[in-house]
PDB file of C-alpha atoms and ligand atoms in Angstrom:
ATOM      1  CA  UNK A   1       0.000   0.000   0.000  1.00 89.00           C
ATOM      2  CA  UNK A   2       2.838   2.444   0.868  1.00 90.00           C
ATOM      3  CA  UNK A   3       4.620   1.847  -2.458  1.00 94.00           C
ATOM      4  CA  UNK A   4       1.407   2.436  -4.344  1.00 97.00           C
ATOM      5  CA  UNK A   5       0.836   5.634  -2.377  1.00 97.00           C
ATOM      6  CA  UNK A   6       4.345   6.899  -3.180  1.00 97.00           C
ATOM      7  CA  UNK A   7       3.814   6.257  -6.912  1.00 97.00           C
ATOM      8  CA  UNK A   8       0.420   7.956  -6.913  1.00 97.00           C
ATOM      9  CA  UNK A   9       1.727  10.965  -5.004  1.00 97.00           C
ATOM     10  CA  UNK A  10       4.465  11.415  -7.575  1.00 97.00           C
ATOM     11  CA  UNK A  11       2.314  10.935 -10.668  1.00 97.00           C
ATOM     12  CA  UNK A  12      -0.420  13.271  -9.341  1.00 98.00           C
ATOM     13  CA  UNK A  13       2.040  15.794  -7.866  1.00 97.00           C
ATOM     14  CA  UNK A  14       0.121  15.561  -4.600  1.00 97.00           C
ATOM     15  CA  UNK A  15       0.805  16.777  -1.090  1.00 97.00           C
ATOM     16  CA  UNK A  16      -0.740  15.125   1.985  1.00 97.00           C
ATOM     17  CA  UNK A  17      -1.779  17.491   4.805  1.00 97.00           C
ATOM     18  CA  UNK A  18      -2.748  15.795   8.059  1.00 97.00           C
ATOM     19  CA  UNK A  19      -4.428  17.314  11.120  1.00 97.00           C
ATOM     20  CA  UNK A  20      -3.025  16.458  14.563  1.00 95.00           C
ATOM     21  CA  UNK A  21      -6.192  14.443  15.426  1.00 97.00           C
ATOM     22  CA  UNK A  22      -5.849  12.013  12.527  1.00 97.00           C
ATOM     23  CA  UNK A  23      -5.044   8.329  12.995  1.00 97.00           C
ATOM     24  CA  UNK A  24      -1.371   7.426  13.426  1.00 96.00           C
ATOM     25  CA  UNK A  25      -1.310   5.641  10.039  1.00 96.00           C
ATOM     26  CA  UNK A  26      -2.060   9.009   8.393  1.00 97.00           C
ATOM     27  CA  UNK A  27       0.324  11.077  10.525  1.00 95.00           C
ATOM     28  CA  UNK A  28       3.014   8.590   9.408  1.00 95.00           C
ATOM     29  CA  UNK A  29       2.471   9.312   5.679  1.00 97.00           C
ATOM     30  CA  UNK A  30       1.971  13.073   6.045  1.00 97.00           C
ATOM     31  CA  UNK A  31       4.025  15.656   4.212  1.00 97.00           C
ATOM     32  CA  UNK A  32       2.886  18.067   6.910  1.00 96.00           C
ATOM     33  CA  UNK A  33       1.002  17.613  10.177  1.00 95.00           C
ATOM     34  CA  UNK A  34      -0.366  20.531  12.141  1.00 94.00           C
ATOM     35  CA  UNK A  35      -3.217  22.507  13.635  1.00 93.00           C
ATOM     36  CA  UNK A  36      -5.817  24.362  11.585  1.00 90.00           C
ATOM     37  CA  UNK A  37      -3.693  27.500  11.203  1.00 87.00           C
ATOM     38  CA  UNK A  38      -0.538  25.672  10.129  1.00 92.00           C
ATOM     39  CA  UNK A  39      -2.414  23.528   7.631  1.00 93.00           C
ATOM     40  CA  UNK A  40      -4.150  26.585   6.106  1.00 89.00           C
ATOM     41  CA  UNK A  41      -0.744  28.172   5.639  1.00 90.00           C
ATOM     42  CA  UNK A  42       0.673  25.007   4.070  1.00 94.00           C
ATOM     43  CA  UNK A  43      -2.295  24.782   1.703  1.00 92.00           C
ATOM     44  CA  UNK A  44      -1.897  28.439   0.720  1.00 89.00           C
ATOM     45  CA  UNK A  45       1.801  27.992  -0.105  1.00 92.00           C
ATOM     46  CA  UNK A  46       2.058  24.555  -1.706  1.00 94.00           C
ATOM     47  CA  UNK A  47       3.266  23.986  -5.271  1.00 94.00           C
ATOM     48  CA  UNK A  48       1.433  20.676  -5.542  1.00 97.00           C
ATOM     49  CA  UNK A  49      -1.447  20.212  -8.012  1.00 97.00           C
ATOM     50  CA  UNK A  50      -3.436  18.034  -5.635  1.00 97.00           C
ATOM     51  CA  UNK A  51      -3.959  18.410  -1.872  1.00 97.00           C
ATOM     52  CA  UNK A  52      -5.151  15.339  -0.001  1.00 97.00           C
ATOM     53  CA  UNK A  53      -6.582  16.851   3.167  1.00 97.00           C
ATOM     54  CA  UNK A  54      -6.720  14.404   6.053  1.00 98.00           C
ATOM     55  CA  UNK A  55      -8.950  16.356   8.375  1.00 98.00           C
ATOM     56  CA  UNK A  56     -12.612  17.356   8.414  1.00 98.00           C
ATOM     57  CA  UNK A  57     -14.720  18.978   5.696  1.00 98.00           C
ATOM     58  CA  UNK A  58     -14.279  22.652   6.705  1.00 97.00           C
ATOM     59  CA  UNK A  59     -10.482  22.224   6.551  1.00 96.00           C
ATOM     60  CA  UNK A  60     -10.652  20.900   2.987  1.00 96.00           C
ATOM     61  CA  UNK A  61     -13.011  23.763   2.090  1.00 97.00           C
ATOM     62  CA  UNK A  62     -10.550  26.297   3.513  1.00 96.00           C
ATOM     63  CA  UNK A  63      -7.794  24.774   1.367  1.00 95.00           C
ATOM     64  CA  UNK A  64     -10.064  24.965  -1.692  1.00 95.00           C
ATOM     65  CA  UNK A  65     -10.868  28.627  -0.965  1.00 96.00           C
ATOM     66  CA  UNK A  66      -7.168  29.475  -0.646  1.00 94.00           C
ATOM     67  CA  UNK A  67      -6.140  27.439  -3.725  1.00 93.00           C
ATOM     68  CA  UNK A  68      -9.008  27.542  -6.212  1.00 93.00           C
ATOM     69  CA  UNK A  69      -6.797  26.115  -8.999  1.00 92.00           C
ATOM     70  CA  UNK A  70      -5.819  23.002  -7.069  1.00 95.00           C
ATOM     71  CA  UNK A  71      -7.779  19.819  -6.553  1.00 96.00           C
ATOM     72  CA  UNK A  72      -8.530  19.257  -2.864  1.00 97.00           C
ATOM     73  CA  UNK A  73      -9.491  15.684  -1.977  1.00 98.00           C
ATOM     74  CA  UNK A  74     -11.051  14.593   1.327  1.00 98.00           C
ATOM     75  CA  UNK A  75     -10.517  10.839   1.905  1.00 98.00           C
ATOM     76  CA  UNK A  76     -13.980  10.474   3.498  1.00 98.00           C
ATOM     77  CA  UNK A  77     -16.617  13.025   2.541  1.00 98.00           C
ATOM     78  CA  UNK A  78     -18.639  12.166   5.648  1.00 97.00           C
ATOM     79  CA  UNK A  79     -15.955  13.594   7.945  1.00 98.00           C
ATOM     80  CA  UNK A  80     -17.722  16.779   8.958  1.00 98.00           C
ATOM     81  CA  UNK A  81     -17.427  18.920  12.090  1.00 98.00           C
ATOM     82  CA  UNK A  82     -20.653  19.104  14.158  1.00 98.00           C
ATOM     83  CA  UNK A  83     -19.606  22.491  15.554  1.00 98.00           C
ATOM     84  CA  UNK A  84     -19.207  23.918  12.035  1.00 98.00           C
ATOM     85  CA  UNK A  85     -22.716  22.640  11.255  1.00 98.00           C
ATOM     86  CA  UNK A  86     -24.186  24.581  14.205  1.00 98.00           C
ATOM     87  CA  UNK A  87     -24.405  27.806  12.194  1.00 98.00           C
ATOM     88  CA  UNK A  88     -25.558  28.334   8.609  1.00 98.00           C
ATOM     89  CA  UNK A  89     -24.965  31.388   6.414  1.00 98.00           C
ATOM     90  CA  UNK A  90     -28.662  32.248   6.701  1.00 98.00           C
ATOM     91  CA  UNK A  91     -28.527  32.101  10.503  1.00 98.00           C
ATOM     92  CA  UNK A  92     -25.455  34.350  10.542  1.00 98.00           C
ATOM     93  CA  UNK A  93     -27.127  36.852   8.196  1.00 98.00           C
ATOM     94  CA  UNK A  94     -30.100  37.028  10.593  1.00 98.00           C
ATOM     95  CA  UNK A  95     -27.803  37.302  13.636  1.00 98.00           C
ATOM     96  CA  UNK A  96     -26.030  40.248  11.961  1.00 98.00           C
ATOM     97  CA  UNK A  97     -29.421  41.918  11.387  1.00 98.00           C
ATOM     98  CA  UNK A  98     -30.232  41.468  15.085  1.00 98.00           C
ATOM     99  CA  UNK A  99     -26.845  43.053  15.978  1.00 98.00           C
ATOM    100  CA  UNK A 100     -26.359  45.862  13.433  1.00 98.00           C
ATOM    101  CA  UNK A 101     -22.896  47.390  13.145  1.00 97.00           C
ATOM    102  CA  UNK A 102     -21.095  44.392  14.704  1.00 98.00           C
ATOM    103  CA  UNK A 103     -17.842  43.029  13.299  1.00 98.00           C
ATOM    104  CA  UNK A 104     -18.051  39.282  12.690  1.00 98.00           C
ATOM    105  CA  UNK A 105     -15.182  37.084  13.907  1.00 98.00           C
ATOM    106  CA  UNK A 106     -15.679  33.470  12.804  1.00 98.00           C
ATOM    107  CA  UNK A 107     -13.774  30.447  14.026  1.00 98.00           C
ATOM    108  CA  UNK A 108     -12.227  28.505  11.159  1.00 97.00           C
ATOM    109  CA  UNK A 109     -14.447  25.562  12.215  1.00 98.00           C
ATOM    110  CA  UNK A 110     -17.249  26.840   9.977  1.00 98.00           C
ATOM    111  CA  UNK A 111     -18.488  26.360   6.423  1.00 98.00           C
ATOM    112  CA  UNK A 112     -17.153  28.474   3.545  1.00 98.00           C
ATOM    113  CA  UNK A 113     -20.668  29.943   3.168  1.00 98.00           C
ATOM    114  CA  UNK A 114     -20.491  31.206   6.775  1.00 98.00           C
ATOM    115  CA  UNK A 115     -16.971  32.550   6.206  1.00 98.00           C
ATOM    116  CA  UNK A 116     -18.349  34.449   3.204  1.00 98.00           C
ATOM    117  CA  UNK A 117     -20.535  36.440   5.669  1.00 98.00           C
ATOM    118  CA  UNK A 118     -17.572  37.098   7.984  1.00 98.00           C
ATOM    119  CA  UNK A 119     -15.178  40.021   8.510  1.00 98.00           C
ATOM    120  CA  UNK A 120     -12.230  38.057   9.878  1.00 98.00           C
ATOM    121  CA  UNK A 121     -11.570  34.393  10.715  1.00 98.00           C
ATOM    122  CA  UNK A 122      -9.563  32.980  13.597  1.00 97.00           C
ATOM    123  CA  UNK A 123      -8.249  29.626  14.803  1.00 96.00           C
ATOM    124  CA  UNK A 124      -7.628  28.347  18.313  1.00 95.00           C
ATOM    125  CA  UNK A 125      -4.026  29.566  18.134  1.00 94.00           C
ATOM    126  CA  UNK A 126      -4.704  33.158  17.088  1.00 96.00           C
ATOM    127  CA  UNK A 127      -8.221  33.952  18.413  1.00 97.00           C
ATOM    128  CA  UNK A 128      -6.895  36.389  21.040  1.00 97.00           C
ATOM    129  CA  UNK A 129      -4.774  38.324  18.522  1.00 97.00           C
ATOM    130  CA  UNK A 130      -7.594  38.409  15.999  1.00 98.00           C
ATOM    131  CA  UNK A 131     -10.179  39.711  18.494  1.00 98.00           C
ATOM    132  CA  UNK A 132      -7.632  42.243  19.787  1.00 97.00           C
ATOM    133  CA  UNK A 133      -7.105  43.497  16.232  1.00 97.00           C
ATOM    134  CA  UNK A 134     -10.775  44.441  15.797  1.00 97.00           C
ATOM    135  CA  UNK A 135     -11.362  48.163  16.284  1.00 95.00           C
ATOM    136  CA  UNK A 136     -15.028  47.849  17.151  1.00 97.00           C
ATOM    137  CA  UNK A 137     -16.611  47.368  20.581  1.00 95.00           C
ATOM    138  CA  UNK A 138     -19.423  45.367  19.034  1.00 98.00           C
ATOM    139  CA  UNK A 139     -18.139  41.940  17.956  1.00 98.00           C
ATOM    140  CA  UNK A 140     -20.093  38.827  16.985  1.00 98.00           C
ATOM    141  CA  UNK A 141     -18.055  35.681  17.692  1.00 98.00           C
ATOM    142  CA  UNK A 142     -19.237  32.414  16.124  1.00 98.00           C
ATOM    143  CA  UNK A 143     -19.755  29.497  16.181  1.00 98.00           C
ATOM    144  CA  UNK A 144     -17.785  28.355  19.273  1.00 98.00           C
ATOM    145  CA  UNK A 145     -19.211  29.844  22.460  1.00 98.00           C
ATOM    146  CA  UNK A 146     -16.344  28.323  24.495  1.00 98.00           C
ATOM    147  CA  UNK A 147     -13.502  29.817  22.454  1.00 98.00           C
ATOM    148  CA  UNK A 148     -15.474  33.080  22.489  1.00 98.00           C
ATOM    149  CA  UNK A 149     -15.882  32.946  26.292  1.00 98.00           C
ATOM    150  CA  UNK A 150     -12.170  32.319  26.677  1.00 98.00           C
ATOM    151  CA  UNK A 151     -11.266  35.329  24.476  1.00 98.00           C
ATOM    152  CA  UNK A 152     -13.849  37.431  26.315  1.00 97.00           C
ATOM    153  CA  UNK A 153     -12.332  36.571  29.684  1.00 97.00           C
ATOM    154  CA  UNK A 154      -8.661  37.026  28.743  1.00 98.00           C
ATOM    155  CA  UNK A 155      -9.228  40.252  26.823  1.00 97.00           C
ATOM    156  CA  UNK A 156     -11.857  41.604  29.217  1.00 96.00           C
ATOM    157  CA  UNK A 157     -14.019  42.442  26.216  1.00 95.00           C
ATOM    158  CA  UNK A 158     -17.724  41.613  25.815  1.00 95.00           C
ATOM    159  CA  UNK A 159     -18.480  39.509  22.741  1.00 98.00           C
ATOM    160  CA  UNK A 160     -21.823  38.577  21.207  1.00 98.00           C
ATOM    161  CA  UNK A 161     -21.547  34.791  21.252  1.00 98.00           C
ATOM    162  CA  UNK A 162     -23.217  32.247  19.001  1.00 98.00           C
ATOM    163  CA  UNK A 163     -24.265  29.139  20.929  1.00 98.00           C
ATOM    164  CA  UNK A 164     -22.125  26.525  19.135  1.00 98.00           C
ATOM    165  CA  UNK A 165     -19.766  24.014  20.710  1.00 98.00           C
ATOM    166  CA  UNK A 166     -17.667  20.938  20.048  1.00 98.00           C
ATOM    167  CA  UNK A 167     -19.392  17.764  21.323  1.00 98.00           C
ATOM    168  CA  UNK A 168     -16.015  16.045  21.794  1.00 98.00           C
ATOM    169  CA  UNK A 169     -14.469  18.810  23.919  1.00 98.00           C
ATOM    170  CA  UNK A 170     -17.699  19.181  25.916  1.00 98.00           C
ATOM    171  CA  UNK A 171     -17.086  15.643  27.201  1.00 98.00           C
ATOM    172  CA  UNK A 172     -14.014  16.870  29.121  1.00 98.00           C
ATOM    173  CA  UNK A 173     -15.927  17.774  32.288  1.00 98.00           C
ATOM    174  CA  UNK A 174     -14.276  19.747  35.118  1.00 98.00           C
ATOM    175  CA  UNK A 175     -14.988  16.896  37.574  1.00 98.00           C
ATOM    176  CA  UNK A 176     -12.879  14.524  35.450  1.00 98.00           C
ATOM    177  CA  UNK A 177     -10.030  17.051  35.506  1.00 98.00           C
ATOM    178  CA  UNK A 178     -10.285  17.427  39.292  1.00 98.00           C
ATOM    179  CA  UNK A 179     -10.156  13.617  39.640  1.00 98.00           C
ATOM    180  CA  UNK A 180      -7.063  13.386  37.419  1.00 98.00           C
ATOM    181  CA  UNK A 181      -5.405  16.249  39.299  1.00 98.00           C
ATOM    182  CA  UNK A 182      -5.988  14.396  42.579  1.00 98.00           C
ATOM    183  CA  UNK A 183      -4.389  11.244  41.135  1.00 98.00           C
ATOM    184  CA  UNK A 184      -1.500  13.156  39.523  1.00 98.00           C
ATOM    185  CA  UNK A 185      -0.851  16.263  41.642  1.00 98.00           C
ATOM    186  CA  UNK A 186       2.419  17.118  39.852  1.00 97.00           C
ATOM    187  CA  UNK A 187       0.935  17.029  36.349  1.00 98.00           C
ATOM    188  CA  UNK A 188       0.538  20.225  34.305  1.00 98.00           C
ATOM    189  CA  UNK A 189      -2.942  20.548  32.818  1.00 98.00           C
ATOM    190  CA  UNK A 190      -2.899  21.681  29.159  1.00 98.00           C
ATOM    191  CA  UNK A 191      -6.267  22.436  27.604  1.00 98.00           C
ATOM    192  CA  UNK A 192      -7.769  23.301  24.223  1.00 98.00           C
ATOM    193  CA  UNK A 193     -10.035  26.396  24.351  1.00 98.00           C
ATOM    194  CA  UNK A 194     -12.964  24.418  22.876  1.00 98.00           C
ATOM    195  CA  UNK A 195     -13.490  22.950  26.370  1.00 98.00           C
ATOM    196  CA  UNK A 196     -16.166  24.535  28.580  1.00 98.00           C
ATOM    197  CA  UNK A 197     -15.135  27.579  30.709  1.00 98.00           C
ATOM    198  CA  UNK A 198     -15.217  25.547  33.961  1.00 98.00           C
ATOM    199  CA  UNK A 199     -12.652  23.100  32.512  1.00 98.00           C
ATOM    200  CA  UNK A 200     -10.533  25.866  30.955  1.00 98.00           C
ATOM    201  CA  UNK A 201     -10.466  27.628  34.357  1.00 98.00           C
ATOM    202  CA  UNK A 202      -8.559  24.636  35.795  1.00 98.00           C
ATOM    203  CA  UNK A 203      -5.790  24.779  33.164  1.00 98.00           C
ATOM    204  CA  UNK A 204      -2.152  25.736  33.504  1.00 98.00           C
ATOM    205  CA  UNK A 205      -2.040  26.571  29.793  1.00 98.00           C
ATOM    206  CA  UNK A 206      -4.711  27.099  27.101  1.00 98.00           C
ATOM    207  CA  UNK A 207      -3.341  26.088  23.698  1.00 97.00           C
ATOM    208  CA  UNK A 208      -4.135  24.900  20.167  1.00 95.00           C
ATOM    209  CA  UNK A 209      -3.348  21.281  19.276  1.00 94.00           C
ATOM    210  CA  UNK A 210       0.114  22.199  17.964  1.00 94.00           C
ATOM    211  CA  UNK A 211       0.488  24.586  20.903  1.00 96.00           C
ATOM    212  CA  UNK A 212       0.089  21.619  23.259  1.00 97.00           C
ATOM    213  CA  UNK A 213       2.659  19.555  21.314  1.00 96.00           C
ATOM    214  CA  UNK A 214       5.139  22.451  21.289  1.00 97.00           C
ATOM    215  CA  UNK A 215       4.611  23.234  24.966  1.00 98.00           C
ATOM    216  CA  UNK A 216       5.491  19.655  25.963  1.00 98.00           C
ATOM    217  CA  UNK A 217       8.521  19.673  23.634  1.00 97.00           C
ATOM    218  CA  UNK A 218       9.955  22.653  25.552  1.00 97.00           C
ATOM    219  CA  UNK A 219       8.802  21.759  29.055  1.00 97.00           C
ATOM    220  CA  UNK A 220      10.946  20.160  31.758  1.00 97.00           C
ATOM    221  CA  UNK A 221       7.821  18.720  33.443  1.00 97.00           C
ATOM    222  CA  UNK A 222       7.408  14.949  33.467  1.00 97.00           C
ATOM    223  CA  UNK A 223       3.609  14.608  33.705  1.00 98.00           C
ATOM    224  CA  UNK A 224       0.710  16.199  31.842  1.00 98.00           C
ATOM    225  CA  UNK A 225      -3.073  15.981  31.813  1.00 98.00           C
ATOM    226  CA  UNK A 226      -4.188  16.592  28.228  1.00 98.00           C
ATOM    227  CA  UNK A 227      -7.495  18.394  27.651  1.00 98.00           C
ATOM    228  CA  UNK A 228      -8.116  17.770  23.978  1.00 98.00           C
ATOM    229  CA  UNK A 229      -8.863  14.923  21.545  1.00 97.00           C
ATOM    230  CA  UNK A 230      -7.034  11.796  22.642  1.00 96.00           C
ATOM    231  CA  UNK A 231      -4.892  11.386  19.516  1.00 96.00           C
ATOM    232  CA  UNK A 232      -2.737  14.183  20.982  1.00 96.00           C
ATOM    233  CA  UNK A 233      -2.267  12.198  24.193  1.00 96.00           C
ATOM    234  CA  UNK A 234      -1.281   9.066  22.205  1.00 95.00           C
ATOM    235  CA  UNK A 235       1.084  11.057  19.984  1.00 95.00           C
ATOM    236  CA  UNK A 236       2.768  12.659  22.993  1.00 96.00           C
ATOM    237  CA  UNK A 237       3.157   9.299  24.739  1.00 96.00           C
ATOM    238  CA  UNK A 238       4.814   7.820  21.614  1.00 94.00           C
ATOM    239  CA  UNK A 239       7.134  10.819  21.220  1.00 95.00           C
ATOM    240  CA  UNK A 240       8.127  11.083  24.895  1.00 97.00           C
ATOM    241  CA  UNK A 241       8.066   7.544  26.334  1.00 97.00           C
ATOM    242  CA  UNK A 242       9.818   8.705  29.522  1.00 96.00           C
ATOM    243  CA  UNK A 243       7.085  11.231  30.355  1.00 97.00           C
ATOM    244  CA  UNK A 244       3.509  10.533  31.450  1.00 97.00           C
ATOM    245  CA  UNK A 245       0.379  11.776  29.708  1.00 98.00           C
ATOM    246  CA  UNK A 246      -3.152  11.358  31.035  1.00 98.00           C
ATOM    247  CA  UNK A 247      -6.314  12.081  29.033  1.00 97.00           C
ATOM    248  CA  UNK A 248      -9.080  13.986  30.856  1.00 98.00           C
ATOM    249  CA  UNK A 249     -11.413  11.163  29.756  1.00 97.00           C
ATOM    250  CA  UNK A 250     -11.267   8.222  27.354  1.00 96.00           C
ATOM    251  CA  UNK A 251     -14.436   9.645  25.798  1.00 96.00           C
ATOM    252  CA  UNK A 252     -12.485  12.476  24.161  1.00 96.00           C
ATOM    253  CA  UNK A 253     -12.565  11.092  20.624  1.00 97.00           C
ATOM    254  CA  UNK A 254     -13.660  12.987  17.501  1.00 98.00           C
ATOM    255  CA  UNK A 255     -15.405  10.270  15.446  1.00 98.00           C
ATOM    256  CA  UNK A 256     -15.340  12.425  12.310  1.00 97.00           C
ATOM    257  CA  UNK A 257     -11.583  12.858  12.369  1.00 97.00           C
ATOM    258  CA  UNK A 258     -11.240   9.075  12.553  1.00 97.00           C
ATOM    259  CA  UNK A 259     -13.233   8.425   9.354  1.00 98.00           C
ATOM    260  CA  UNK A 260     -10.186   9.010   7.141  1.00 98.00           C
ATOM    261  CA  UNK A 261      -7.946   5.962   6.643  1.00 98.00           C
ATOM    262  CA  UNK A 262      -4.819   5.067   4.673  1.00 98.00           C
ATOM    263  CA  UNK A 263      -6.880   2.925   2.320  1.00 98.00           C
ATOM    264  CA  UNK A 264      -9.215   5.856   1.591  1.00 98.00           C
ATOM    265  CA  UNK A 265      -6.239   8.166   0.905  1.00 98.00           C
ATOM    266  CA  UNK A 266      -4.877   5.712  -1.691  1.00 98.00           C
ATOM    267  CA  UNK A 267      -8.346   5.292  -3.149  1.00 98.00           C
ATOM    268  CA  UNK A 268      -9.033   9.030  -3.666  1.00 98.00           C
ATOM    269  CA  UNK A 269      -5.599   9.599  -5.168  1.00 98.00           C
ATOM    270  CA  UNK A 270      -5.994   6.680  -7.554  1.00 97.00           C
ATOM    271  CA  UNK A 271      -9.489   7.639  -8.711  1.00 98.00           C
ATOM    272  CA  UNK A 272      -9.288  11.407  -8.115  1.00 98.00           C
ATOM    273  CA  UNK A 273     -12.613  11.271  -6.272  1.00 98.00           C
ATOM    274  CA  UNK A 274     -14.047  13.134  -3.252  1.00 98.00           C
ATOM    275  CA  UNK A 275     -13.070  16.562  -4.475  1.00 98.00           C
ATOM    276  CA  UNK A 276     -14.121  19.426  -2.181  1.00 97.00           C
ATOM    277  CA  UNK A 277     -14.729  22.468  -4.341  1.00 97.00           C
ATOM    278  CA  UNK A 278     -16.212  25.691  -3.048  1.00 97.00           C
ATOM    279  CA  UNK A 279     -18.314  27.536  -5.680  1.00 96.00           C
ATOM    280  CA  UNK A 280     -16.361  30.546  -7.023  1.00 96.00           C
ATOM    281  CA  UNK A 281     -18.875  33.151  -5.826  1.00 97.00           C
ATOM    282  CA  UNK A 282     -18.670  31.881  -2.200  1.00 98.00           C
ATOM    283  CA  UNK A 283     -14.917  31.198  -2.368  1.00 97.00           C
ATOM    284  CA  UNK A 284     -14.187  34.769  -3.412  1.00 97.00           C
ATOM    285  CA  UNK A 285     -16.042  36.204  -0.413  1.00 98.00           C
ATOM    286  CA  UNK A 286     -14.707  33.576   2.004  1.00 98.00           C
ATOM    287  CA  UNK A 287     -11.071  34.208   0.985  1.00 97.00           C
ATOM    288  CA  UNK A 288     -10.943  37.755   2.349  1.00 97.00           C
ATOM    289  CA  UNK A 289     -11.602  36.945   6.058  1.00 98.00           C
ATOM    290  CA  UNK A 290      -9.157  34.013   5.899  1.00 96.00           C
ATOM    291  CA  UNK A 291      -6.451  36.155   4.298  1.00 95.00           C
ATOM    292  CA  UNK A 292      -7.038  38.919   6.852  1.00 96.00           C
ATOM    293  CA  UNK A 293      -6.446  36.334   9.561  1.00 95.00           C
ATOM    294  CA  UNK A 294      -3.294  34.970   7.903  1.00 93.00           C
ATOM    295  CA  UNK A 295      -1.893  38.512   7.722  1.00 93.00           C
ATOM    296  CA  UNK A 296      -2.245  39.333  11.380  1.00 88.00           C
ATOM    297  CA  UNK A 297      -1.097  36.060  12.966  1.00 72.00           C
TER     298      UNK A 297
HETATM  299  P1  13P B   1      -6.610  23.243  16.207  1.00 78.97           P
HETATM  300  O1  13P B   1      -6.639  24.372  15.250  1.00 78.97           O
HETATM  301  O2  13P B   1      -6.136  23.617  17.558  1.00 78.97           O
HETATM  302  O3  13P B   1      -5.855  22.081  15.634  1.00 78.97           O
HETATM  303  O4  13P B   1      -8.115  22.759  16.472  1.00 78.97           O
HETATM  304  C1  13P B   1      -8.931  22.218  15.483  1.00 78.97           C
HETATM  305  C2  13P B   1     -10.056  21.498  16.053  1.00 78.97           C
HETATM  306  O5  13P B   1     -10.990  21.131  15.377  1.00 78.97           O
HETATM  307  C3  13P B   1     -10.045  21.255  17.471  1.00 78.97           C
HETATM  308  O6  13P B   1     -11.146  20.511  17.819  1.00 78.97           O
HETATM  309 FE1  SF4 B   2     -15.093  19.587  15.157  1.00 78.97          FE
HETATM  310 FE2  SF4 B   2     -14.754  19.012  17.726  1.00 78.97          FE
HETATM  311 FE3  SF4 B   2     -13.998  17.260  15.905  1.00 78.97          FE
HETATM  312 FE4  SF4 B   2     -12.629  19.533  16.244  1.00 78.97          FE
HETATM  313  S1  SF4 B   2     -12.851  17.841  17.705  1.00 78.97           S
HETATM  314  S2  SF4 B   2     -13.257  18.648  14.294  1.00 78.97           S
HETATM  315  S3  SF4 B   2     -14.312  20.934  16.725  1.00 78.97           S
HETATM  316  S4  SF4 B   2     -16.094  17.961  16.304  1.00 78.97           S
END
């Protein structure tokens, strides 16, 4: 299978971008792994003709918006993000009407159609800088109410929050964290800002997925409680066998991220199927808020 993949990659001039939550078998064949911001940057700058995006649908859409001339393939078209599906373009248009004059900051976990109604996008790693950059006291933040609450608290700035959330991160309850902290009192608790405010309040550091990986790489600590999808915990344990990593809960799995497999990657490259293509009219409007974000962070 790996030989076939190598041949296909060469003949198609393809690059394989893999999100940090993807199965190990995909991280192993990646040209680049990373968080949403890093992968958007890689997509924007690649010379490849084909991007195989091992992530969820909104990530492939973002790559298509940034590279309209390239073919973006998603190994499993069913790998969506429930949080991104919690707001539609029509709902955002109505929300803007209810809050006239507001600047719209949209988390990258959203559809291209929603981005097209947005002033500036953000990811988990640059949300604070993006919100800080907005020169308007009236800001709509969507769809993640938890990332919005976190930015609101750190920046001491009131935001108009949309009520979206990540079902996977909502499983990381504060009581589980307290239990783990009791069992491992010396562990640092690193959390993703998609967790609920009560869980985030218990954290030593609030970081994106790559932020968590980089923090551990530089830290002299030997034990960590990891408050994000469990692939990060597994990856850290493989990379640092002498350190200890504890998940907040074994329930912290994103089923959508796990739909992509090595077999499906080979299949889409062989047959050039599962293309994610954003219609030109939407892509043009969605590009601006993404590019604004890429400029400031
Ligand atoms: P990152 O940008 O931190 O990788 O987060 C993406 C995501 O979907 C987290 O659930
Ligand atoms: Fe979406 Fe949550 Fe999965 Fe991230 S972990 S892709 S936010 S459902």
